GROMACS .gro file of C-alpha atoms in nm:
model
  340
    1UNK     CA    1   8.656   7.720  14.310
    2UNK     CA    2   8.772   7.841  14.658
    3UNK     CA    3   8.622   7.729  14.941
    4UNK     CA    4   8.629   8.076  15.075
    5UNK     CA    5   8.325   8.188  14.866
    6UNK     CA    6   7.969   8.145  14.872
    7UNK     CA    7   8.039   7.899  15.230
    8UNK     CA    8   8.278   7.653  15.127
    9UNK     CA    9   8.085   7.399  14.893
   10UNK     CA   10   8.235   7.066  14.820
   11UNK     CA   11   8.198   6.776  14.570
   12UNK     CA   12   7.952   6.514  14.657
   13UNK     CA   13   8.060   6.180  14.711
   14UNK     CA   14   7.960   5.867  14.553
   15UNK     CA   15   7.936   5.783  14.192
   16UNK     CA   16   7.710   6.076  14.123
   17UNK     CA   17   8.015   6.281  14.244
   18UNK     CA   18   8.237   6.121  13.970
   19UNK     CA   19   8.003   6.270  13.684
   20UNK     CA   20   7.901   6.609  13.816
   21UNK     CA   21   8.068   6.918  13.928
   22UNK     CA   22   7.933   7.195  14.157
   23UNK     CA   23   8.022   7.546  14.057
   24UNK     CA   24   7.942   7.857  14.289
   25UNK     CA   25   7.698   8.084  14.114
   26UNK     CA   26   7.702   8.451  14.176
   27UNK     CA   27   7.420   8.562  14.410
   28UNK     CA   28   7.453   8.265  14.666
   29UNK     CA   29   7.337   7.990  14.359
   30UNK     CA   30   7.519   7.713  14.257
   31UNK     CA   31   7.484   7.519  13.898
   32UNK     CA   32   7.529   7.127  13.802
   33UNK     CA   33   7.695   7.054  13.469
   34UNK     CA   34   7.590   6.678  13.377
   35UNK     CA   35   7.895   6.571  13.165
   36UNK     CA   36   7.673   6.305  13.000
   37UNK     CA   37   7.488   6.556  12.822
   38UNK     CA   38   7.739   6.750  12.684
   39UNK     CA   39   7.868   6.595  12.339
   40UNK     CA   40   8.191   6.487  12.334
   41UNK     CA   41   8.335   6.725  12.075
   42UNK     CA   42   8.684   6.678  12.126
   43UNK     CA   43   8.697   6.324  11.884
   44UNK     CA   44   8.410   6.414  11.638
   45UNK     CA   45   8.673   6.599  11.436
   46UNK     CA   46   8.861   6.264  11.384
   47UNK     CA   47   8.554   6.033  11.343
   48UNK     CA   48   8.470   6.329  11.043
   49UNK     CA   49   8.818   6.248  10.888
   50UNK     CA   50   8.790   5.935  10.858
   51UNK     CA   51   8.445   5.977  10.689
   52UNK     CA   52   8.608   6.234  10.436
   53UNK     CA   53   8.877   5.964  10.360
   54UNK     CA   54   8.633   5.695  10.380
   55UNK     CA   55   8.409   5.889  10.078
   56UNK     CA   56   8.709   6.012   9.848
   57UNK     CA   57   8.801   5.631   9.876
   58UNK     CA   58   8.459   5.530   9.741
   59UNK     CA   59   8.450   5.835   9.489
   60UNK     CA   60   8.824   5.743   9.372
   61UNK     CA   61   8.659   5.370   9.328
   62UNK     CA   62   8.354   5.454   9.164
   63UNK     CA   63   8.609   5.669   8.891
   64UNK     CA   64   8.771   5.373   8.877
   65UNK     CA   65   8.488   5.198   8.800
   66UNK     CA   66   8.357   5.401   8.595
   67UNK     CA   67   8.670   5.439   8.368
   68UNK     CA   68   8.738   5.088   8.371
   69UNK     CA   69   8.386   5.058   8.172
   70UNK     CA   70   8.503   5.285   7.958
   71UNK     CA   71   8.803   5.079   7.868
   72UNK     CA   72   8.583   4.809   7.862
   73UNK     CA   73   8.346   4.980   7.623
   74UNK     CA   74   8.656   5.012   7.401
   75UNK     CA   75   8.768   4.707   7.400
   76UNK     CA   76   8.424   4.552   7.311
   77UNK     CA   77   8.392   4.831   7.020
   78UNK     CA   78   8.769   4.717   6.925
   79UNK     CA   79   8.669   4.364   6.996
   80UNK     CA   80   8.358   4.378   6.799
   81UNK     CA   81   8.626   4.570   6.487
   82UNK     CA   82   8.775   4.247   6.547
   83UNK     CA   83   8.465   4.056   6.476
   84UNK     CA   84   8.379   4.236   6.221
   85UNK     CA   85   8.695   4.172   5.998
   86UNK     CA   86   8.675   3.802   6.129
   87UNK     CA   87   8.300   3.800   5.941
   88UNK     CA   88   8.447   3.953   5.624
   89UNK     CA   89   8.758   3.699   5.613
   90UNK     CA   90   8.488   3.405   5.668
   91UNK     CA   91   8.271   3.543   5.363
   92UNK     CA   92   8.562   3.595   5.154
   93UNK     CA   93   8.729   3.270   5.208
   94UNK     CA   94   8.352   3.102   5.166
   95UNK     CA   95   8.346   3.279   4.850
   96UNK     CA   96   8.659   3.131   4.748
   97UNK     CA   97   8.593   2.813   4.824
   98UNK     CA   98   8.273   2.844   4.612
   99UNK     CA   99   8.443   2.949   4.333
  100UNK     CA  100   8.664   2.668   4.357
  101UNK     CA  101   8.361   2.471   4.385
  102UNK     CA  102   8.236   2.577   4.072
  103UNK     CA  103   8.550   2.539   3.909
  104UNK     CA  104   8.576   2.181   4.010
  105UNK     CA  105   8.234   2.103   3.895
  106UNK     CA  106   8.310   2.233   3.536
  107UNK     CA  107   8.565   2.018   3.502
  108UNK     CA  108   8.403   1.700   3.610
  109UNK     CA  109   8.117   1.849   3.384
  110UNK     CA  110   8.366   1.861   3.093
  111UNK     CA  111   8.513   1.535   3.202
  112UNK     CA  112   8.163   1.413   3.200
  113UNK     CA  113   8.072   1.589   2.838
  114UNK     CA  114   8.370   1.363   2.708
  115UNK     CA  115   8.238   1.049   2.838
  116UNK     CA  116   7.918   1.140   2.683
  117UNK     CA  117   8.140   1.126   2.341
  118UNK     CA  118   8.312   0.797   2.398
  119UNK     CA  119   8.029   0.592   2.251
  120UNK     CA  120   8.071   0.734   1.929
  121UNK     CA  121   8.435   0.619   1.904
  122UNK     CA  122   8.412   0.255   2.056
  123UNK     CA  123   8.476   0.075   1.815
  124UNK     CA  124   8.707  -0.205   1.673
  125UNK     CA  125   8.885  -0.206   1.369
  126UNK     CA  126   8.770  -0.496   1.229
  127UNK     CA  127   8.431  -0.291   1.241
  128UNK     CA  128   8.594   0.031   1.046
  129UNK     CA  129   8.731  -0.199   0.779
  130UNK     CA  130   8.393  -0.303   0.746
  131UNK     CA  131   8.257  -0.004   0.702
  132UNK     CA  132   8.540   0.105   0.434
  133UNK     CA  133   8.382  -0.174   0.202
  134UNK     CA  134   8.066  -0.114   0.246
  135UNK     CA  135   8.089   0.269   0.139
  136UNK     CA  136   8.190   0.144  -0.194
  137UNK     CA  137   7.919  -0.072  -0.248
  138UNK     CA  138   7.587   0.070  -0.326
  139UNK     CA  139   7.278  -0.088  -0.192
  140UNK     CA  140   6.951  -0.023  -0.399
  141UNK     CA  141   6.689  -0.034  -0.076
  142UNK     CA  142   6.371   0.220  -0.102
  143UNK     CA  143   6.150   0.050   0.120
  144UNK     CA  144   6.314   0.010   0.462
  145UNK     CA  145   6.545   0.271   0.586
  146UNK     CA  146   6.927   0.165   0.573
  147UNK     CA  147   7.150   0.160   0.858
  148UNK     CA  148   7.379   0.394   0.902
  149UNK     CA  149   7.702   0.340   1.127
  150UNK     CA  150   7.682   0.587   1.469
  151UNK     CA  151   8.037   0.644   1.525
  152UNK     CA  152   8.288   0.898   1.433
  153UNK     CA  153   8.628   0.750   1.462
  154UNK     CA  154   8.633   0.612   1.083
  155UNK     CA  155   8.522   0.949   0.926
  156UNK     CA  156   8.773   1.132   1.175
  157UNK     CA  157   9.063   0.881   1.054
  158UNK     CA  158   8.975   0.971   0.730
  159UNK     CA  159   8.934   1.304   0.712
  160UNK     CA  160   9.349   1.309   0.840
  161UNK     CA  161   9.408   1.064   0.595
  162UNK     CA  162   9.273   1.313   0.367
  163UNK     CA  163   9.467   1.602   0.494
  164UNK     CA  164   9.795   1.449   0.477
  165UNK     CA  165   9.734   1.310   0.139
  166UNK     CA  166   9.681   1.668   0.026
  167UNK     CA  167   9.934   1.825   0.168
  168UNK     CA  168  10.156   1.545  -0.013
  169UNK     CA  169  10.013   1.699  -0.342
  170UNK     CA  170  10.041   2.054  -0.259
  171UNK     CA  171  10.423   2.020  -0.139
  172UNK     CA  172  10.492   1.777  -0.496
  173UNK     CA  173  10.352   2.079  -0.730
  174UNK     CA  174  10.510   2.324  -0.527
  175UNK     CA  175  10.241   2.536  -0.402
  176UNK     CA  176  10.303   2.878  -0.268
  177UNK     CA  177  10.077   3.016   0.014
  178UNK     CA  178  10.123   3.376   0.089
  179UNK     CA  179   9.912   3.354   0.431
  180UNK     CA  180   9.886   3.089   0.657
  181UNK     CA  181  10.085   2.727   0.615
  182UNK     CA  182   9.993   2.445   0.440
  183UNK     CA  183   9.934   2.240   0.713
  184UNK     CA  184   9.640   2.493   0.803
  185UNK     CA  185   9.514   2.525   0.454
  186UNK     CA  186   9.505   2.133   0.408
  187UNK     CA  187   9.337   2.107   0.776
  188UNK     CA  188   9.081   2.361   0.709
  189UNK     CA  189   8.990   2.254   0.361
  190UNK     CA  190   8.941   1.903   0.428
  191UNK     CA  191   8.725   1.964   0.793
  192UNK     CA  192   8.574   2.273   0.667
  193UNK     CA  193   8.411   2.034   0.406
  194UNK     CA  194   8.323   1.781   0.623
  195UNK     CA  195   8.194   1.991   0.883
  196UNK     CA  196   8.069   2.221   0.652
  197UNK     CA  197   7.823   2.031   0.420
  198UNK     CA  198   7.725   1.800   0.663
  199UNK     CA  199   7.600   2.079   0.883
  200UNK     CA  200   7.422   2.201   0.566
  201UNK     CA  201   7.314   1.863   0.427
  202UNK     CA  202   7.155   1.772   0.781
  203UNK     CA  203   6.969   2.146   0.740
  204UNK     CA  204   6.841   2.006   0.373
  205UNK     CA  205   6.738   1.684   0.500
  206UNK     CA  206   6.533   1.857   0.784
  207UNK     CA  207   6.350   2.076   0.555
  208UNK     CA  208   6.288   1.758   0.306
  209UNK     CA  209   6.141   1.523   0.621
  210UNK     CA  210   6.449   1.293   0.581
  211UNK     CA  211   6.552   1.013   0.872
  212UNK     CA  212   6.845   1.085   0.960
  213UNK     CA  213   7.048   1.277   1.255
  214UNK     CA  214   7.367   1.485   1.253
  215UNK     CA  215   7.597   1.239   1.366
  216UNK     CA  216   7.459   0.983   1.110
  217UNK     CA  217   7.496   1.250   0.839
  218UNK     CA  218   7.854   1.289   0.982
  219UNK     CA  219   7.964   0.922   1.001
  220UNK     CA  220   7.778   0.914   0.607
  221UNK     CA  221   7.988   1.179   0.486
  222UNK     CA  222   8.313   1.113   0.637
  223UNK     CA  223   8.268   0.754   0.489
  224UNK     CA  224   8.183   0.862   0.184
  225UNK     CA  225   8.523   1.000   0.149
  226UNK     CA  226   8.708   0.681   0.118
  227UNK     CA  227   8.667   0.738  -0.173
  228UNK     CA  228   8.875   1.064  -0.222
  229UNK     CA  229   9.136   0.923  -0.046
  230UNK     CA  230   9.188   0.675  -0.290
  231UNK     CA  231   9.155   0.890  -0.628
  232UNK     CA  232   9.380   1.180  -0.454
  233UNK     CA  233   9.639   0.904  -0.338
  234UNK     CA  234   9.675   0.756  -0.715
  235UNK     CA  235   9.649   1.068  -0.883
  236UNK     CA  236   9.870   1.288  -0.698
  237UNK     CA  237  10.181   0.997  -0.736
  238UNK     CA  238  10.059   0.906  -1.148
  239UNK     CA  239  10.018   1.187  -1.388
  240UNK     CA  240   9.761   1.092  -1.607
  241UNK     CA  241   9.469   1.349  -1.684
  242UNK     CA  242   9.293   1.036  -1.807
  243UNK     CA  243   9.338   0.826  -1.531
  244UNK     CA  244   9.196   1.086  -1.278
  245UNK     CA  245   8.889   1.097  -1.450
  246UNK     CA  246   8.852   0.700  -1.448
  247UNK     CA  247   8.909   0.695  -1.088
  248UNK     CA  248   8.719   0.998  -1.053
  249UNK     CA  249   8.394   0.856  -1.194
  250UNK     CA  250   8.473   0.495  -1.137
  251UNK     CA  251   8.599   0.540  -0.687
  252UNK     CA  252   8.401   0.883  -0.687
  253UNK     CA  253   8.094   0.775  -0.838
  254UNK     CA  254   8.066   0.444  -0.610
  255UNK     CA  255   8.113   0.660  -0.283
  256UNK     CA  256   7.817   0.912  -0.380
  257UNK     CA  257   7.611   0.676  -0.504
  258UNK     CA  258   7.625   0.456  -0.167
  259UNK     CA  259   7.522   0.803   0.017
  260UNK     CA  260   7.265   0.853  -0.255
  261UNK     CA  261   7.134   0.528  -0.187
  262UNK     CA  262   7.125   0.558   0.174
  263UNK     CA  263   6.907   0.922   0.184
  264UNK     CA  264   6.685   0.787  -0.099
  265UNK     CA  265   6.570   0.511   0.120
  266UNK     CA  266   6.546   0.757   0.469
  267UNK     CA  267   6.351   1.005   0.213
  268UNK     CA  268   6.000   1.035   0.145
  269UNK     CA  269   5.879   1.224  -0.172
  270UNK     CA  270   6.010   1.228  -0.500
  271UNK     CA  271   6.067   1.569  -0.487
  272UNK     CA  272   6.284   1.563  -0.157
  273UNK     CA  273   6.477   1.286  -0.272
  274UNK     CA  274   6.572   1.525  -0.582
  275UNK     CA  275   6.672   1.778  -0.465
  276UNK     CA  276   6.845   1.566  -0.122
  277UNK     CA  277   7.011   1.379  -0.309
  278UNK     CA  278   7.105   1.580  -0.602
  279UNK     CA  279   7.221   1.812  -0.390
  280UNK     CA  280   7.461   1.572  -0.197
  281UNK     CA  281   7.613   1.449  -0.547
  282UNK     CA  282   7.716   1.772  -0.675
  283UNK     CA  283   7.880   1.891  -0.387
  284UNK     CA  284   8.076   1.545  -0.317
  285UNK     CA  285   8.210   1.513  -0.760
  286UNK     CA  286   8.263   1.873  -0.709
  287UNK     CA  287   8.489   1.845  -0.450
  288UNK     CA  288   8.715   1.638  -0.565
  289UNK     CA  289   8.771   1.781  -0.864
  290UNK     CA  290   8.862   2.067  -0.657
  291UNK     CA  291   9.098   1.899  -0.500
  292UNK     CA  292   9.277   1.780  -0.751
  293UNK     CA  293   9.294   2.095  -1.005
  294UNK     CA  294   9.326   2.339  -0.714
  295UNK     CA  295   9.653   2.192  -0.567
  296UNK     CA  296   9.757   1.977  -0.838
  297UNK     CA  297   9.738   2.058  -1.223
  298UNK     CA  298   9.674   2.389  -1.234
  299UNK     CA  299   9.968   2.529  -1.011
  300UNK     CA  300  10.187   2.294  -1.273
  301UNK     CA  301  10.015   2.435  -1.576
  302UNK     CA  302  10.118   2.804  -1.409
  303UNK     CA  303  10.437   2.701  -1.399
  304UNK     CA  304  10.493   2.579  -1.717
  305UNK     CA  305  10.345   2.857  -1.876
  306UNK     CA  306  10.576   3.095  -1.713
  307UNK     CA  307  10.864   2.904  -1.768
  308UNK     CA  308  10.811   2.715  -2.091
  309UNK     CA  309  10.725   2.309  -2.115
  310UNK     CA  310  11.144   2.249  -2.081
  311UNK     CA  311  11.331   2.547  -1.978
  312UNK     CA  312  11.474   2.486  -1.658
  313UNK     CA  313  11.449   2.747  -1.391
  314UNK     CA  314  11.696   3.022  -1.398
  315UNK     CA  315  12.040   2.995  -1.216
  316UNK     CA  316  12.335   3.104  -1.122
  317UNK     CA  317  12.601   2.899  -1.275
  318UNK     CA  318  12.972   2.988  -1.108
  319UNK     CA  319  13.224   2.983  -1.428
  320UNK     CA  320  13.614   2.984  -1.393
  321UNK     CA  321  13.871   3.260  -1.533
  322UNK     CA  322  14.093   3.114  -1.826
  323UNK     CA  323  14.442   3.082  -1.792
  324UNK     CA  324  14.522   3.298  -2.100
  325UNK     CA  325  14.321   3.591  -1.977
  326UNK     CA  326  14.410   3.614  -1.627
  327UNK     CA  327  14.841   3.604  -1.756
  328UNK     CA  328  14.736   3.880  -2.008
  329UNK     CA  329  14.574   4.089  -1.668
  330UNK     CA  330  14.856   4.015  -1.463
  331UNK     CA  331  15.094   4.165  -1.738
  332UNK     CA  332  14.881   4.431  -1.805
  333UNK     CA  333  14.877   4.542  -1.439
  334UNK     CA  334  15.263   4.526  -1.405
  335UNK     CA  335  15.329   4.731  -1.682
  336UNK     CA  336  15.092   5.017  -1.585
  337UNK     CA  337  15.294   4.989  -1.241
  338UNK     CA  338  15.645   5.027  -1.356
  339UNK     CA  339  15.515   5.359  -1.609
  340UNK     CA  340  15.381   5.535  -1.266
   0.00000   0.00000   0.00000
């Protein structure tokens, strides 16, 4: 302001001189301006920069944040995926190792079944040959039960012994079996028949009150077939109708009557011991005759009959040319060449 206006007016001195300024004011006035309450505008547009920045920093983190739980939501849905196959792989190999489980027990169940079966063949020989004798020797006892042998390894033994003495007799008469071998017929016949009539003689002796179980009716049976063992043995190597019938009533008889003997005194009833025991003796004569005719005579009598009592079977004989008639050939040919 110039000093030539409104009389010359000058700053004031001190510190308050420092802060204010005097201006002229039209009209012979003058104004103070107090710098201290003017706002300092000229660095508020820097301090509000740095705010902007500061707040798109926290926004950009908080978008950061906020995708980074996303991701994280992700990964715990594909972690719990994870989890979730991990469960079913830990059922399925429990499941497995169950059924392995079970598997393991059956077979220490089955090895167990088979030591249940061991008692019933223990036994010594001495004891079997025992036993062989005895079946041939009836023992007339009513009164007191007799004692039957509970062990299957003799009747088993014999019931082989059986089958390869009848397969002896089938293959010496020649016998022809359209299905099947006759190993298998020999094997089925001869168990089939033990199996077979002991099952239904232990059914019988239920119905007529008798004393007795199934593996007593087993070891019984088997025994009693000693017996046929012996007849089919002699009779299959000697061909004498006669002498089967001797050995038939003589070795057969003995053996049924010993089983006989041995139900009549486990029986009790007239009546049941009829029809028990009657029942038993057919089916055990019967069977052996049915052995022997089946295999035996009546496949010989066949062939015979077809074939006459001493025709031989026929043949094929190879005969040579004579001398004379081949030379007369020979010439024959040659002239028929030479004419052509």
């Amino acid at each position: 302001v110039g000093p030539g206006r409104g009389g010359g007016g000058a700053a004031g001195s001190g510190p308050a001189g420092a802060d204010t300024v005097s201006a002229p004011a039209q009209g012979g006035g003058s104004a103070v301006i107090d710098m201290e309450n003017m706002d300092d505008t000229s660095g508020s547009s820097f301090e509000d920069m740095g705010e902007m920045h500061q707040r798109m920093k926290e926004e950009e983190e908080e978008e950061a944040e906020g995708e980074a739980g996303a991701g994280e939501e992700e990964d715990g849905e594909f972690l719990g995926m994870k989890g979730l196959r991990g469960q079913l792989g830990r059922q399925v190999a429990d499941q497995m190792w169950q059924v392995g489980k079970r598997q393991a027990s059956r077979a220490f169940s089955l090895y167990a079944n088979i030591d249940i079966l061991r008692p019933y063949f223990d036994v010594e020989p001495v004891q079997v040959r025992a036993r062989l004798l005895e079946s041939m020797i009836p023992v007339k006892m009513i009164n007191f039960p007799q004692k039957i042998a509970g062990e299957l390894y003799g009747p088993l033994m014999l019931v082989f012994t059986l089958v390869a003495i009848l397969l002896h007799g089938m293959k010496t008469s020649d016998t022809i079996i359209r299905e099947g071998t006759l190993m298998g017929t020999a094997i089925g016949t001869c168990f089939g028949y033990w199996l077979g009539v002991s099952s239904f003689m232990y059914f019988l002796a239920y119905l007529c009150n008798a004393q007795i179980t199934m593996v007593q009716m087993l070891s019984l049976l088997g025994y009693g077939l000693f017996g046929h063992c012996i007849t089919l043995f002699v009779t299959y190597n000697i061909h004498f109708h006669s002498l089967f019938y001797i050995f038939w009533l003589v070795v057969g008889g003995l053996s049924t009557l010993r089983m006989v003997a041995v139900l009549v005194s486990r029986t009790v009833g007239h009546t049941q011991r009829l029809i028990l025991c009657g029942t038993l003796a057919a089916l055990h004569m019967l069977f052996l005759l049915y052995l022997h005719f089946a295999y035996h005579k009546v496949v010989e009598g066949i062939l015979d009959t077809l074939e006459g009592p001493n025709m031989p079977p026929f043949q094929r004989v190879a005969r040579d040319i004579p001398v004379v008639s081949s030379a007369v050939l020979n010439t024959t040919a040659k002239a028929i060449a030479l004419t052509l």
